[in-house]
Amino acid sequence: METSMKPRIIVGLGSCGIAAGAAKTFDKLLMLSYSGKYDFVLSKTSCIGMCYKEPLVEVQDKSGSVIYGDMTEDKVIAVIEEHFSTDKFVEKMAVHASYSEASEDAYFNGQVKIALRNCGYIDPESIEEAETKDAYKAIRNILENDIKQLDVIQTMLDSGLRGRGGGGFPTGMKWKFAFQNENKQKYIICNADEGDPGAFMDRSLLEGDPHAVLEGMIIGGYAVGASTGIIYCRAEYPLAIKRLNIAIKQAQEKGYLGAKVMGNDHFSFDIYVKEGAGAFVCGEETALIASIEGERGMPRKRPPFPAVSGLWKKPTNINNVETWGNVPWIMNHGAAAYSAYGTEKSKGTKVFAITGKIKHGGLVEVPMGITINDIIYKLGGGIQNDKKFKAVQLGGPSGGCIPAELGHTIVDYDSVNATGAIMGSGGMVVMDETTCMIDLAKFFLHFTQDESCGKCTFCRIGTKRMLEILERITEGKGEPTDIEKLETLAFQIKNNSLCGLGQTAPNPVLTTLKYFRNEYEAHIFNKKCPAKVCKPLLTYTIDTEKCTGCTVCGKKCPSSAIEGGRKTVHSIHQNLCIQCGECFNVCKFDAVLVE
Amino acid sequence: MRIQRFQVEKIKQEQKQVDLGPLEHLFEKYRGKSGNLIPLLQGTQHLYGFIPAPAFELISKETGIEIADIYGVATFYAQFRLNPVGKNIIKVCHGTACHVQNANSITDAMKDELEVKDGETTPDGLFTLESVACLGCCSLAPVMMIGENTFAKLTGKLASKVIREMKVNMDKEI
C-alpha cells in the first residue's frame, strides 16, 4: 500500500475490458462510492493481460490486494459489498490474491513482466503514478550523470535485446548505425502499426503504460542524436492514441520532452503521434516512412536502410512499441539483469497474445526459452472444452503453424524459425481438431492478398493465384497438381518480392503443407474435410436410431431436402442438400451426422 | 489490392450540395507542413463521414498536389471512404482469433438480416456492414462493433438479435 490506508478499488479499463463491459462496471462502482456506504478510492488502470476473466476489478486494502474476475455490472456490487462487510475476500470470484492462493495463480506465476511491468498496475493517464514506478528515472540518470551516447548504445548491445516487431534485429546495432551517421537531423520512429490479426500486445502496452514507450524513445533519441520522435499508431486504436497524447502533454509539462530535456543544454527532443490510415503493409519500415511522408504506403528498396536514409531522406531509427518499452527497464537494471533471462541468442522476455481455442486467452510475458506446451497448458490452462490440441499459429499472416507434435519447441527467434514459422510480433493463435488447416491457410492468404500494396508482381498476382487454388481445394474442386503448383508459386513469391509482406506471405501455406499435407490430400483426392469445416465437402445424413421424427430439421431446411413426417424417421436427399448445416444445428437428439 | 472505383455520375449527383466551408480550418492547421495529405484526408472524413468528391478538388487546389495523387492515396488506405455511410457502421471482426471461432457465420447472419452485401449500406441508410481486420479483443472472439459498442462471444443468432433490437429501439425513438 503506497498511499493512504483507504481501500482502493481499481477497474481494468483497457480496450478488451471495455469490450467486456468494464465501463459499466466502473459506473456502478462510482455510484457506490457516491452513496457513501463504504469509504474507498476508485481508480482505473489498463489491461493486466487476463482477458478471459474481463472485466477485472482489483481491491487493495490493509490485507493486501485481490483481483476479482468476471466483474460485470450485475455482479460487481454484491462482491464488493461482501468483501467490505465481511472484511474477507470473496474466494469464489477471486482470480489472484497477494495473501492467499487463488484460482488463477498459474497464469500469473509463469510470467516475468518487464515490458508490461506497469500495465494493469498504474493509472495510464497519471504521470505521477508512472513516476512512482520509476518512469523517467533512466533518462534522468543518463542526463544527470552525463552518460555518453556510446555507453547507452553499448548497454543495449550487451542486453541482447532484439527487435520485438518480428524481425529480431539487435536493437543496439540499429542504434549504432543511426548514431554513426553524421547528418545533423535524425529521426526516431515508434512503429505502433500493429496489424497482425491476433496480436494486441502493442495496443495493451500503449494503453497501459504509455510513459514507458515515451521514455524508451527519449533514451533512443539521446543515444542516436535525434531531436524528433514520431509514433505511427494505427487508427483502429483510438484509446491508445488518446492516452499517448495525454502522456506526451504531461511529459512536456514536466520537462521530459521539449527544448532542453530536463534542463540539459545539449539535448532537445519532442514526440508526436501520427495516425495510420489502415494498411497492413505500413508495418514494414520503409512503407511506414512513405506513409508518414503522406504518400501511398508502398515499400522502398533497401539499401539504403532507414539508418542511412529514412524519413525525409534523413537517418531514421525505427523500433517497435514493445522494444521501446523494454529500454528504460534495461537502463535502470543493467544489461546483465535483462540478459539473465532467455536463451543464448534470444535474451529477455517476450509478450505473447494467446487467443483462439484456449481456455485462458490473454496477454502473457514470458522469458524466452519457455516451451510452447508450457505456454498453452501451464499459463493458458489448456484447450477449450478439453478438445485435442492440433497446432498453434505464430507470427500472424507472415508466420506459420507449429503442430502439436512440436509443442516442445522452445520459444526463441532461431528455434521458431527452424520450424518454418516466425516469432513475429507474438500473436499465438491456438487451434484444436475442429480447425481446418487449409481453411486457415486460405484465411491468411486472403488477408495478405487483400493487403498487398501491388508494387511487386509476384506478391500482387502470385498470392491471388495461390488463393484461387486454395479456394478451389476447399470447394472440393482441387486438382491433383494443386499441391505442386502451390509450392512453385510460394517459392517464386518468396524470392521475388521486395518487402517482408510478400517474402513471408506464402509461409502459412508452406508450413501447413509441411505438417498437414495429409489434410490437403484428403481435400483434393478424397474430397473430405477432416476437420468438418469446408462445407461443400460435407455430407449430412440422419441417424435412423436416434431420429425421433420431430420434424424440426425439415421445417428449417432451406432447400426442402429433408423428407419425413411426424414420428417417422427422416432422410436427407443428397442431391437437394446445400450443406448449410442448419439441420445439424437444430437437431436436439444428435441425430444428424456429418462426414 | 485495394481498388475502389468512383461512380462519377452518381457521386456528382449526390454530392453537389456539400458545404466545403468547414475544411478551411483544416487547411490552416496543416498549411505548409510536409506530409500533410493523410491528416487532411482524415480530417475531411472526420467532418463528413466520408470524403466528398468536391473536397478532392479543393484539397488539390490548396496543397498543389495532383488530384490523381490524392485519389491514389485515398484509395490505398482502407480507412478512407468515398461514399456516404449508414448511420450505424457494423464492423464484424475477421481477425485470426475470430476466424477460428467462426466469424464467417456472423457476417453471413448480418447479410441475411440486413439484406446487403459486405461493404454495402442498407437502402434506408441505417446500417453499413463491414468486415474488418482485428479489433484487438481476441479473447472475446467472435466480436463485432457497432459504433462504440462491442458485442462479444457472438453467434449468428445473437448477432441478428442485436440488430433486431436496435431496429426496435430506433422505431421507438421516431
PDB file of N, CA and C in Angstrom, chain A residues 16 19-20 51 197-198 200 203 234-235 274-279 281-282 291-298 312 355-357 361-362 384 429 439-440 443-444 447 449-454 460, chain B residues 1-2 34-39 42 69 71-80 94-97 99-102 104 108 133-140 143 148-153 157:
ATOM      1  N   CYS A  16     -10.021  -4.337 -24.213  1.00  0.00           N
ATOM      2  CA  CYS A  16     -10.736  -5.609 -24.018  1.00  0.00           C
ATOM      3  C   CYS A  16     -11.686  -5.506 -22.847  1.00  0.00           C
ATOM      4  N   ALA A  19     -14.662  -3.691 -23.830  1.00  0.00           N
ATOM      5  CA  ALA A  19     -15.499  -4.537 -24.683  1.00  0.00           C
ATOM      6  C   ALA A  19     -16.295  -5.535 -23.850  1.00  0.00           C
ATOM      7  N   ALA A  20     -15.710  -5.963 -22.737  1.00  0.00           N
ATOM      8  CA  ALA A  20     -16.401  -6.934 -21.888  1.00  0.00           C
ATOM      9  C   ALA A  20     -17.353  -6.259 -20.907  1.00  0.00           C
ATOM     10  N   CYS A  51      -7.374 -11.483 -20.179  1.00  0.00           N
ATOM     11  CA  CYS A  51      -8.568 -11.101 -20.931  1.00  0.00           C
ATOM     12  C   CYS A  51      -9.743 -12.051 -20.719  1.00  0.00           C
ATOM     13  N   PRO A 197      -3.458  -9.744 -37.422  1.00  0.00           N
ATOM     14  CA  PRO A 197      -4.672 -10.149 -36.725  1.00  0.00           C
ATOM     15  C   PRO A 197      -4.297 -11.185 -35.659  1.00  0.00           C
ATOM     16  N   GLY A 198      -4.759 -10.990 -34.462  1.00  0.00           N
ATOM     17  CA  GLY A 198      -4.435 -11.925 -33.388  1.00  0.00           C
ATOM     18  C   GLY A 198      -3.332 -11.450 -32.482  1.00  0.00           C
ATOM     19  N   PHE A 200      -2.152  -8.190 -30.005  1.00  0.00           N
ATOM     20  CA  PHE A 200      -2.596  -6.912 -29.445  1.00  0.00           C
ATOM     21  C   PHE A 200      -1.728  -6.468 -28.277  1.00  0.00           C
ATOM     22  N   ARG A 203      -0.889  -2.635 -28.442  1.00  0.00           N
ATOM     23  CA  ARG A 203      -2.028  -1.830 -28.014  1.00  0.00           C
ATOM     24  C   ARG A 203      -2.123  -1.813 -26.497  1.00  0.00           C
ATOM     25  N   ARG A 234      -1.752   2.821 -35.432  1.00  0.00           N
ATOM     26  CA  ARG A 234      -2.884   2.531 -36.314  1.00  0.00           C
ATOM     27  C   ARG A 234      -4.159   3.175 -35.763  1.00  0.00           C
ATOM     28  N   ALA A 235      -4.967   3.641 -36.710  1.00  0.00           N
ATOM     29  CA  ALA A 235      -6.157   4.415 -36.348  1.00  0.00           C
ATOM     30  C   ALA A 235      -7.196   3.554 -35.637  1.00  0.00           C
ATOM     31  N   LYS A 274       1.408  10.119 -35.115  1.00  0.00           N
ATOM     32  CA  LYS A 274       0.877  10.153 -36.474  1.00  0.00           C
ATOM     33  C   LYS A 274      -0.096   8.988 -36.597  1.00  0.00           C
ATOM     34  N   GLU A 275      -1.315   9.303 -36.999  1.00  0.00           N
ATOM     35  CA  GLU A 275      -2.309   8.240 -37.113  1.00  0.00           C
ATOM     36  C   GLU A 275      -2.196   7.513 -38.436  1.00  0.00           C
ATOM     37  N   GLY A 276      -2.160   6.205 -38.384  1.00  0.00           N
ATOM     38  CA  GLY A 276      -2.171   5.415 -39.604  1.00  0.00           C
ATOM     39  C   GLY A 276      -3.547   5.482 -40.250  1.00  0.00           C
ATOM     40  N   ALA A 277      -3.646   4.968 -41.466  1.00  0.00           N
ATOM     41  CA  ALA A 277      -4.932   5.064 -42.146  1.00  0.00           C
ATOM     42  C   ALA A 277      -5.427   3.701 -42.606  1.00  0.00           C
ATOM     43  N   GLY A 278      -4.877   2.660 -41.998  1.00  0.00           N
ATOM     44  CA  GLY A 278      -5.409   1.342 -42.294  1.00  0.00           C
ATOM     45  C   GLY A 278      -4.770   0.669 -43.481  1.00  0.00           C
ATOM     46  N   ALA A 279      -3.509   0.297 -43.349  1.00  0.00           N
ATOM     47  CA  ALA A 279      -2.853  -0.505 -44.365  1.00  0.00           C
ATOM     48  C   ALA A 279      -1.817  -1.364 -43.656  1.00  0.00           C
ATOM     49  N   VAL A 281       0.545  -3.164 -44.720  1.00  0.00           N
ATOM     50  CA  VAL A 281       1.908  -3.093 -45.241  1.00  0.00           C
ATOM     51  C   VAL A 281       2.704  -1.967 -44.570  1.00  0.00           C
ATOM     52  N   CYS A 282       2.015  -1.001 -43.977  1.00  0.00           N
ATOM     53  CA  CYS A 282       2.699   0.102 -43.313  1.00  0.00           C
ATOM     54  C   CYS A 282       3.442  -0.328 -42.053  1.00  0.00           C
ATOM     55  N   SER A 291       4.333   6.428 -45.679  1.00  0.00           N
ATOM     56  CA  SER A 291       3.026   6.836 -45.191  1.00  0.00           C
ATOM     57  C   SER A 291       3.127   8.114 -44.356  1.00  0.00           C
ATOM     58  N   ILE A 292       4.165   8.219 -43.531  1.00  0.00           N
ATOM     59  CA  ILE A 292       4.340   9.449 -42.741  1.00  0.00           C
ATOM     60  C   ILE A 292       4.570  10.636 -43.677  1.00  0.00           C
ATOM     61  N   GLU A 293       5.244  10.379 -44.781  1.00  0.00           N
ATOM     62  CA  GLU A 293       5.509  11.461 -45.734  1.00  0.00           C
ATOM     63  C   GLU A 293       4.269  11.825 -46.541  1.00  0.00           C
ATOM     64  N   GLY A 294       3.170  11.114 -46.294  1.00  0.00           N
ATOM     65  CA  GLY A 294       1.902  11.474 -46.935  1.00  0.00           C
ATOM     66  C   GLY A 294       1.654  10.769 -48.248  1.00  0.00           C
ATOM     67  N   GLU A 295       2.408   9.709 -48.508  1.00  0.00           N
ATOM     68  CA  GLU A 295       2.226   9.001 -49.771  1.00  0.00           C
ATOM     69  C   GLU A 295       1.518   7.671 -49.546  1.00  0.00           C
ATOM     70  N   ARG A 296       1.280   6.973 -50.635  1.00  0.00           N
ATOM     71  CA  ARG A 296       0.794   5.597 -50.518  1.00  0.00           C
ATOM     72  C   ARG A 296       1.852   4.798 -49.774  1.00  0.00           C
ATOM     73  N   GLY A 297       1.404   3.939 -48.874  1.00  0.00           N
ATOM     74  CA  GLY A 297       2.365   3.196 -48.060  1.00  0.00           C
ATOM     75  C   GLY A 297       2.973   2.029 -48.809  1.00  0.00           C
ATOM     76  N   MET A 298       3.846   2.356 -49.746  1.00  0.00           N
ATOM     77  CA  MET A 298       4.482   1.287 -50.512  1.00  0.00           C
ATOM     78  C   MET A 298       5.949   1.185 -50.114  1.00  0.00           C
ATOM     79  N   TRP A 312      12.143  11.628 -44.745  1.00  0.00           N
ATOM     80  CA  TRP A 312      12.625  12.819 -45.448  1.00  0.00           C
ATOM     81  C   TRP A 312      14.103  12.667 -45.817  1.00  0.00           C
ATOM     82  N   THR A 355      -4.605 -16.540 -28.083  1.00  0.00           N
ATOM     83  CA  THR A 355      -6.027 -16.481 -28.431  1.00  0.00           C
ATOM     84  C   THR A 355      -6.435 -17.771 -29.118  1.00  0.00           C
ATOM     85  N   GLY A 356      -7.646 -17.817 -29.574  1.00  0.00           N
ATOM     86  CA  GLY A 356      -8.145 -18.995 -30.266  1.00  0.00           C
ATOM     87  C   GLY A 356      -8.811 -19.952 -29.302  1.00  0.00           C
ATOM     88  N   LYS A 357      -8.613 -21.240 -29.546  1.00  0.00           N
ATOM     89  CA  LYS A 357      -9.335 -22.257 -28.775  1.00  0.00           C
ATOM     90  C   LYS A 357      -8.607 -22.574 -27.467  1.00  0.00           C
ATOM     91  N   GLY A 361      -7.336 -17.198 -22.545  1.00  0.00           N
ATOM     92  CA  GLY A 361      -6.770 -16.307 -23.545  1.00  0.00           C
ATOM     93  C   GLY A 361      -6.383 -14.990 -22.912  1.00  0.00           C
ATOM     94  N   GLY A 362      -5.322 -14.391 -23.421  1.00  0.00           N
ATOM     95  CA  GLY A 362      -4.923 -13.097 -22.890  1.00  0.00           C
ATOM     96  C   GLY A 362      -3.493 -12.788 -23.257  1.00  0.00           C
ATOM     97  N   GLN A 384      -9.859 -25.277 -24.990  1.00  0.00           N
ATOM     98  CA  GLN A 384     -11.283 -25.125 -24.643  1.00  0.00           C
ATOM     99  C   GLN A 384     -12.017 -26.452 -24.767  1.00  0.00           C
ATOM    100  N   VAL A 429      -2.119 -18.051 -32.008  1.00  0.00           N
ATOM    101  CA  VAL A 429      -3.499 -18.490 -32.123  1.00  0.00           C
ATOM    102  C   VAL A 429      -3.539 -20.009 -31.995  1.00  0.00           C
ATOM    103  N   ASP A 439      -8.390 -24.223 -44.619  1.00  0.00           N
ATOM    104  CA  ASP A 439      -9.244 -23.056 -44.435  1.00  0.00           C
ATOM    105  C   ASP A 439      -8.447 -21.936 -43.771  1.00  0.00           C
ATOM    106  N   LEU A 440      -7.580 -22.298 -42.818  1.00  0.00           N
ATOM    107  CA  LEU A 440      -6.766 -21.301 -42.131  1.00  0.00           C
ATOM    108  C   LEU A 440      -5.751 -20.671 -43.090  1.00  0.00           C
ATOM    109  N   PHE A 443      -7.474 -18.331 -45.202  1.00  0.00           N
ATOM    110  CA  PHE A 443      -7.778 -17.099 -44.469  1.00  0.00           C
ATOM    111  C   PHE A 443      -6.592 -16.137 -44.483  1.00  0.00           C
ATOM    112  N   PHE A 444      -5.400 -16.654 -44.179  1.00  0.00           N
ATOM    113  CA  PHE A 444      -4.222 -15.781 -44.135  1.00  0.00           C
ATOM    114  C   PHE A 444      -3.871 -15.258 -45.514  1.00  0.00           C
ATOM    115  N   PHE A 447      -5.987 -12.517 -46.478  1.00  0.00           N
ATOM    116  CA  PHE A 447      -5.552 -11.297 -45.801  1.00  0.00           C
ATOM    117  C   PHE A 447      -4.363 -10.655 -46.520  1.00  0.00           C
ATOM    118  N   GLN A 449      -3.286 -11.137 -49.502  1.00  0.00           N
ATOM    119  CA  GLN A 449      -3.675 -10.772 -50.861  1.00  0.00           C
ATOM    120  C   GLN A 449      -4.400  -9.426 -50.859  1.00  0.00           C
ATOM    121  N   ASP A 450      -5.260  -9.251 -49.870  1.00  0.00           N
ATOM    122  CA  ASP A 450      -6.006  -8.007 -49.745  1.00  0.00           C
ATOM    123  C   ASP A 450      -5.075  -6.853 -49.383  1.00  0.00           C
ATOM    124  N   GLU A 451      -4.062  -7.133 -48.586  1.00  0.00           N
ATOM    125  CA  GLU A 451      -3.190  -6.080 -48.075  1.00  0.00           C
ATOM    126  C   GLU A 451      -1.954  -5.847 -48.941  1.00  0.00           C
ATOM    127  N   SER A 452      -1.745  -6.675 -49.937  1.00  0.00           N
ATOM    128  CA  SER A 452      -0.598  -6.468 -50.818  1.00  0.00           C
ATOM    129  C   SER A 452      -0.705  -5.091 -51.456  1.00  0.00           C
ATOM    130  N   CYS A 453       0.395  -4.328 -51.443  1.00  0.00           N
ATOM    131  CA  CYS A 453       0.297  -2.958 -51.950  1.00  0.00           C
ATOM    132  C   CYS A 453       0.253  -2.934 -53.466  1.00  0.00           C
ATOM    133  N   GLY A 454       0.682  -4.031 -54.090  1.00  0.00           N
ATOM    134  CA  GLY A 454       0.574  -4.108 -55.536  1.00  0.00           C
ATOM    135  C   GLY A 454       1.830  -3.738 -56.292  1.00  0.00           C
ATOM    136  N   ARG A 460       1.558  -9.409 -55.851  1.00  0.00           N
ATOM    137  CA  ARG A 460       0.223  -8.951 -56.250  1.00  0.00           C
ATOM    138  C   ARG A 460      -0.572 -10.054 -56.946  1.00  0.00           C
TER     139      ARG A 460
ATOM    140  N   MET B   1      -5.309  -6.360 -53.544  1.00  0.00           N
ATOM    141  CA  MET B   1      -5.071  -4.936 -53.801  1.00  0.00           C
ATOM    142  C   MET B   1      -6.320  -4.124 -53.558  1.00  0.00           C
ATOM    143  N   ARG B   2      -6.055  -2.902 -53.121  1.00  0.00           N
ATOM    144  CA  ARG B   2      -7.197  -2.075 -52.777  1.00  0.00           C
ATOM    145  C   ARG B   2      -7.582  -1.212 -53.966  1.00  0.00           C
ATOM    146  N   SER B  34       4.929  19.460 -44.282  1.00  0.00           N
ATOM    147  CA  SER B  34       5.205  18.342 -45.173  1.00  0.00           C
ATOM    148  C   SER B  34       4.467  17.100 -44.667  1.00  0.00           C
ATOM    149  N   GLY B  35       4.073  16.250 -45.591  1.00  0.00           N
ATOM    150  CA  GLY B  35       3.370  15.024 -45.212  1.00  0.00           C
ATOM    151  C   GLY B  35       1.972  15.280 -44.701  1.00  0.00           C
ATOM    152  N   ASN B  36       1.349  16.380 -45.172  1.00  0.00           N
ATOM    153  CA  ASN B  36       0.053  16.759 -44.599  1.00  0.00           C
ATOM    154  C   ASN B  36      -1.149  16.108 -45.277  1.00  0.00           C
ATOM    155  N   LEU B  37      -0.924  15.376 -46.355  1.00  0.00           N
ATOM    156  CA  LEU B  37      -2.074  14.891 -47.127  1.00  0.00           C
ATOM    157  C   LEU B  37      -2.962  13.925 -46.329  1.00  0.00           C
ATOM    158  N   ILE B  38      -2.330  12.963 -45.680  1.00  0.00           N
ATOM    159  CA  ILE B  38      -3.154  11.974 -44.957  1.00  0.00           C
ATOM    160  C   ILE B  38      -3.938  12.633 -43.808  1.00  0.00           C
ATOM    161  N   PRO B  39      -3.289  13.468 -42.987  1.00  0.00           N
ATOM    162  CA  PRO B  39      -4.090  14.158 -41.958  1.00  0.00           C
ATOM    163  C   PRO B  39      -5.221  14.999 -42.545  1.00  0.00           C
ATOM    164  N   GLN B  42      -7.918  12.598 -43.435  1.00  0.00           N
ATOM    165  CA  GLN B  42      -8.535  12.098 -42.206  1.00  0.00           C
ATOM    166  C   GLN B  42      -9.462  13.149 -41.603  1.00  0.00           C
ATOM    167  N   ASP B  69      -2.843  12.016 -57.571  1.00  0.00           N
ATOM    168  CA  ASP B  69      -2.061  11.526 -56.429  1.00  0.00           C
ATOM    169  C   ASP B  69      -2.919  11.455 -55.173  1.00  0.00           C
ATOM    170  N   TYR B  71      -6.186  10.972 -55.082  1.00  0.00           N
ATOM    171  CA  TYR B  71      -7.031   9.782 -55.250  1.00  0.00           C
ATOM    172  C   TYR B  71      -6.214   8.527 -54.953  1.00  0.00           C
ATOM    173  N   GLY B  72      -4.976   8.531 -55.425  1.00  0.00           N
ATOM    174  CA  GLY B  72      -4.096   7.378 -55.213  1.00  0.00           C
ATOM    175  C   GLY B  72      -3.959   7.064 -53.742  1.00  0.00           C
ATOM    176  N   VAL B  73      -3.728   8.094 -52.951  1.00  0.00           N
ATOM    177  CA  VAL B  73      -3.551   7.898 -51.508  1.00  0.00           C
ATOM    178  C   VAL B  73      -4.876   7.477 -50.872  1.00  0.00           C
ATOM    179  N   ALA B  74      -5.948   8.162 -51.246  1.00  0.00           N
ATOM    180  CA  ALA B  74      -7.243   7.899 -50.613  1.00  0.00           C
ATOM    181  C   ALA B  74      -7.734   6.485 -50.892  1.00  0.00           C
ATOM    182  N   THR B  75      -7.415   5.967 -52.075  1.00  0.00           N
ATOM    183  CA  THR B  75      -7.891   4.618 -52.390  1.00  0.00           C
ATOM    184  C   THR B  75      -6.948   3.549 -51.864  1.00  0.00           C
ATOM    185  N   PHE B  76      -5.739   3.946 -51.494  1.00  0.00           N
ATOM    186  CA  PHE B  76      -4.776   2.959 -50.994  1.00  0.00           C
ATOM    187  C   PHE B  76      -5.127   2.507 -49.586  1.00  0.00           C
ATOM    188  N   TYR B  77      -5.537   3.457 -48.757  1.00  0.00           N
ATOM    189  CA  TYR B  77      -5.755   3.141 -47.347  1.00  0.00           C
ATOM    190  C   TYR B  77      -7.198   2.722 -47.080  1.00  0.00           C
ATOM    191  N   ALA B  78      -7.315   1.668 -46.279  1.00  0.00           N
ATOM    192  CA  ALA B  78      -8.634   1.098 -46.015  1.00  0.00           C
ATOM    193  C   ALA B  78      -9.552   2.063 -45.267  1.00  0.00           C
ATOM    194  N   GLN B  79      -8.949   2.993 -44.546  1.00  0.00           N
ATOM    195  CA  GLN B  79      -9.750   3.879 -43.698  1.00  0.00           C
ATOM    196  C   GLN B  79     -10.652   4.824 -44.495  1.00  0.00           C
ATOM    197  N   PHE B  80     -10.179   5.235 -45.660  1.00  0.00           N
ATOM    198  CA  PHE B  80     -10.907   6.294 -46.372  1.00  0.00           C
ATOM    199  C   PHE B  80     -12.105   5.757 -47.143  1.00  0.00           C
ATOM    200  N   HIS B  94     -12.784  -9.910 -38.432  1.00  0.00           N
ATOM    201  CA  HIS B  94     -12.305 -11.114 -39.091  1.00  0.00           C
ATOM    202  C   HIS B  94     -10.826 -11.314 -38.831  1.00  0.00           C
ATOM    203  N   GLY B  95     -10.403 -11.035 -37.609  1.00  0.00           N
ATOM    204  CA  GLY B  95      -9.028 -11.353 -37.218  1.00  0.00           C
ATOM    205  C   GLY B  95      -8.883 -12.859 -37.096  1.00  0.00           C
ATOM    206  N   THR B  96      -7.666 -13.313 -36.860  1.00  0.00           N
ATOM    207  CA  THR B  96      -7.427 -14.755 -36.814  1.00  0.00           C
ATOM    208  C   THR B  96      -8.257 -15.432 -35.730  1.00  0.00           C
ATOM    209  N   ALA B  97      -8.245 -14.835 -34.546  1.00  0.00           N
ATOM    210  CA  ALA B  97      -8.938 -15.466 -33.426  1.00  0.00           C
ATOM    211  C   ALA B  97     -10.431 -15.551 -33.714  1.00  0.00           C
ATOM    212  N   HIS B  99     -11.746 -15.575 -36.676  1.00  0.00           N
ATOM    213  CA  HIS B  99     -11.946 -16.503 -37.788  1.00  0.00           C
ATOM    214  C   HIS B  99     -12.048 -17.940 -37.295  1.00  0.00           C
ATOM    215  N   VAL B 100     -11.120 -18.341 -36.412  1.00  0.00           N
ATOM    216  CA  VAL B 100     -11.191 -19.732 -35.953  1.00  0.00           C
ATOM    217  C   VAL B 100     -12.402 -19.961 -35.042  1.00  0.00           C
ATOM    218  N   GLN B 101     -12.978 -18.881 -34.536  1.00  0.00           N
ATOM    219  CA  GLN B 101     -14.207 -19.025 -33.747  1.00  0.00           C
ATOM    220  C   GLN B 101     -15.439 -18.741 -34.614  1.00  0.00           C
ATOM    221  N   ASN B 102     -15.260 -18.837 -35.917  1.00  0.00           N
ATOM    222  CA  ASN B 102     -16.367 -18.782 -36.872  1.00  0.00           C
ATOM    223  C   ASN B 102     -16.987 -17.394 -37.073  1.00  0.00           C
ATOM    224  N   ASN B 104     -17.197 -15.996 -39.862  1.00  0.00           N
ATOM    225  CA  ASN B 104     -17.972 -16.005 -41.109  1.00  0.00           C
ATOM    226  C   ASN B 104     -19.463 -16.128 -40.846  1.00  0.00           C
ATOM    227  N   ASP B 108     -22.367 -13.768 -42.297  1.00  0.00           N
ATOM    228  CA  ASP B 108     -23.490 -14.353 -43.034  1.00  0.00           C
ATOM    229  C   ASP B 108     -24.824 -13.963 -42.404  1.00  0.00           C
ATOM    230  N   ALA B 133     -10.262  -6.153 -40.163  1.00  0.00           N
ATOM    231  CA  ALA B 133      -9.209  -6.964 -39.553  1.00  0.00           C
ATOM    232  C   ALA B 133      -9.259  -6.683 -38.060  1.00  0.00           C
ATOM    233  N   CYS B 134      -8.457  -7.385 -37.347  1.00  0.00           N
ATOM    234  CA  CYS B 134      -8.502  -7.430 -35.887  1.00  0.00           C
ATOM    235  C   CYS B 134      -8.945  -6.157 -35.155  1.00  0.00           C
ATOM    236  N   LEU B 135      -9.968  -6.295 -34.312  1.00  0.00           N
ATOM    237  CA  LEU B 135     -10.400  -5.193 -33.450  1.00  0.00           C
ATOM    238  C   LEU B 135      -9.621  -5.215 -32.135  1.00  0.00           C
ATOM    239  N   GLY B 136      -8.859  -6.269 -31.921  1.00  0.00           N
ATOM    240  CA  GLY B 136      -7.969  -6.300 -30.765  1.00  0.00           C
ATOM    241  C   GLY B 136      -8.580  -6.789 -29.471  1.00  0.00           C
ATOM    242  N   CYS B 137      -9.755  -7.430 -29.526  1.00  0.00           N
ATOM    243  CA  CYS B 137     -10.230  -8.068 -28.287  1.00  0.00           C
ATOM    244  C   CYS B 137     -10.413  -9.547 -28.561  1.00  0.00           C
ATOM    245  N   CYS B 138      -9.299 -10.164 -28.935  1.00  0.00           N
ATOM    246  CA  CYS B 138      -9.289 -11.526 -29.441  1.00  0.00           C
ATOM    247  C   CYS B 138      -9.821 -12.554 -28.452  1.00  0.00           C
ATOM    248  N   SER B 139      -9.684 -12.268 -27.166  1.00  0.00           N
ATOM    249  CA  SER B 139     -10.121 -13.275 -26.200  1.00  0.00           C
ATOM    250  C   SER B 139     -11.631 -13.330 -26.085  1.00  0.00           C
ATOM    251  N   LEU B 140     -12.290 -12.340 -26.693  1.00  0.00           N
ATOM    252  CA  LEU B 140     -13.744 -12.297 -26.617  1.00  0.00           C
ATOM    253  C   LEU B 140     -14.371 -12.763 -27.924  1.00  0.00           C
ATOM    254  N   VAL B 143     -16.275 -11.220 -32.310  1.00  0.00           N
ATOM    255  CA  VAL B 143     -16.856  -9.949 -31.878  1.00  0.00           C
ATOM    256  C   VAL B 143     -17.298  -9.100 -33.072  1.00  0.00           C
ATOM    257  N   GLU B 148     -19.612   2.645 -30.857  1.00  0.00           N
ATOM    258  CA  GLU B 148     -18.608   2.459 -29.823  1.00  0.00           C
ATOM    259  C   GLU B 148     -18.816   1.159 -29.047  1.00  0.00           C
ATOM    260  N   ASN B 149     -19.911   0.466 -29.333  1.00  0.00           N
ATOM    261  CA  ASN B 149     -20.224  -0.725 -28.542  1.00  0.00           C
ATOM    262  C   ASN B 149     -19.659  -1.995 -29.160  1.00  0.00           C
ATOM    263  N   THR B 150     -19.061  -2.809 -28.325  1.00  0.00           N
ATOM    264  CA  THR B 150     -18.530  -4.075 -28.789  1.00  0.00           C
ATOM    265  C   THR B 150     -19.426  -5.203 -28.295  1.00  0.00           C
ATOM    266  N   PHE B 151     -19.756  -6.107 -29.183  1.00  0.00           N
ATOM    267  CA  PHE B 151     -20.559  -7.259 -28.814  1.00  0.00           C
ATOM    268  C   PHE B 151     -19.675  -8.496 -28.901  1.00  0.00           C
ATOM    269  N   ALA B 152     -19.559  -9.206 -27.771  1.00  0.00           N
ATOM    270  CA  ALA B 152     -18.559 -10.257 -27.679  1.00  0.00           C
ATOM    271  C   ALA B 152     -19.188 -11.638 -27.660  1.00  0.00           C
ATOM    272  N   LYS B 153     -18.339 -12.642 -27.936  1.00  0.00           N
ATOM    273  CA  LYS B 153     -18.721 -14.058 -27.880  1.00  0.00           C
ATOM    274  C   LYS B 153     -20.053 -14.305 -28.594  1.00  0.00           C
ATOM    275  N   LYS B 157     -27.009 -16.123 -34.475  1.00  0.00           N
ATOM    276  CA  LYS B 157     -28.325 -15.801 -33.925  1.00  0.00           C
ATOM    277  C   LYS B 157     -28.270 -14.586 -33.015  1.00  0.00           C
TER     278      LYS B 157
END
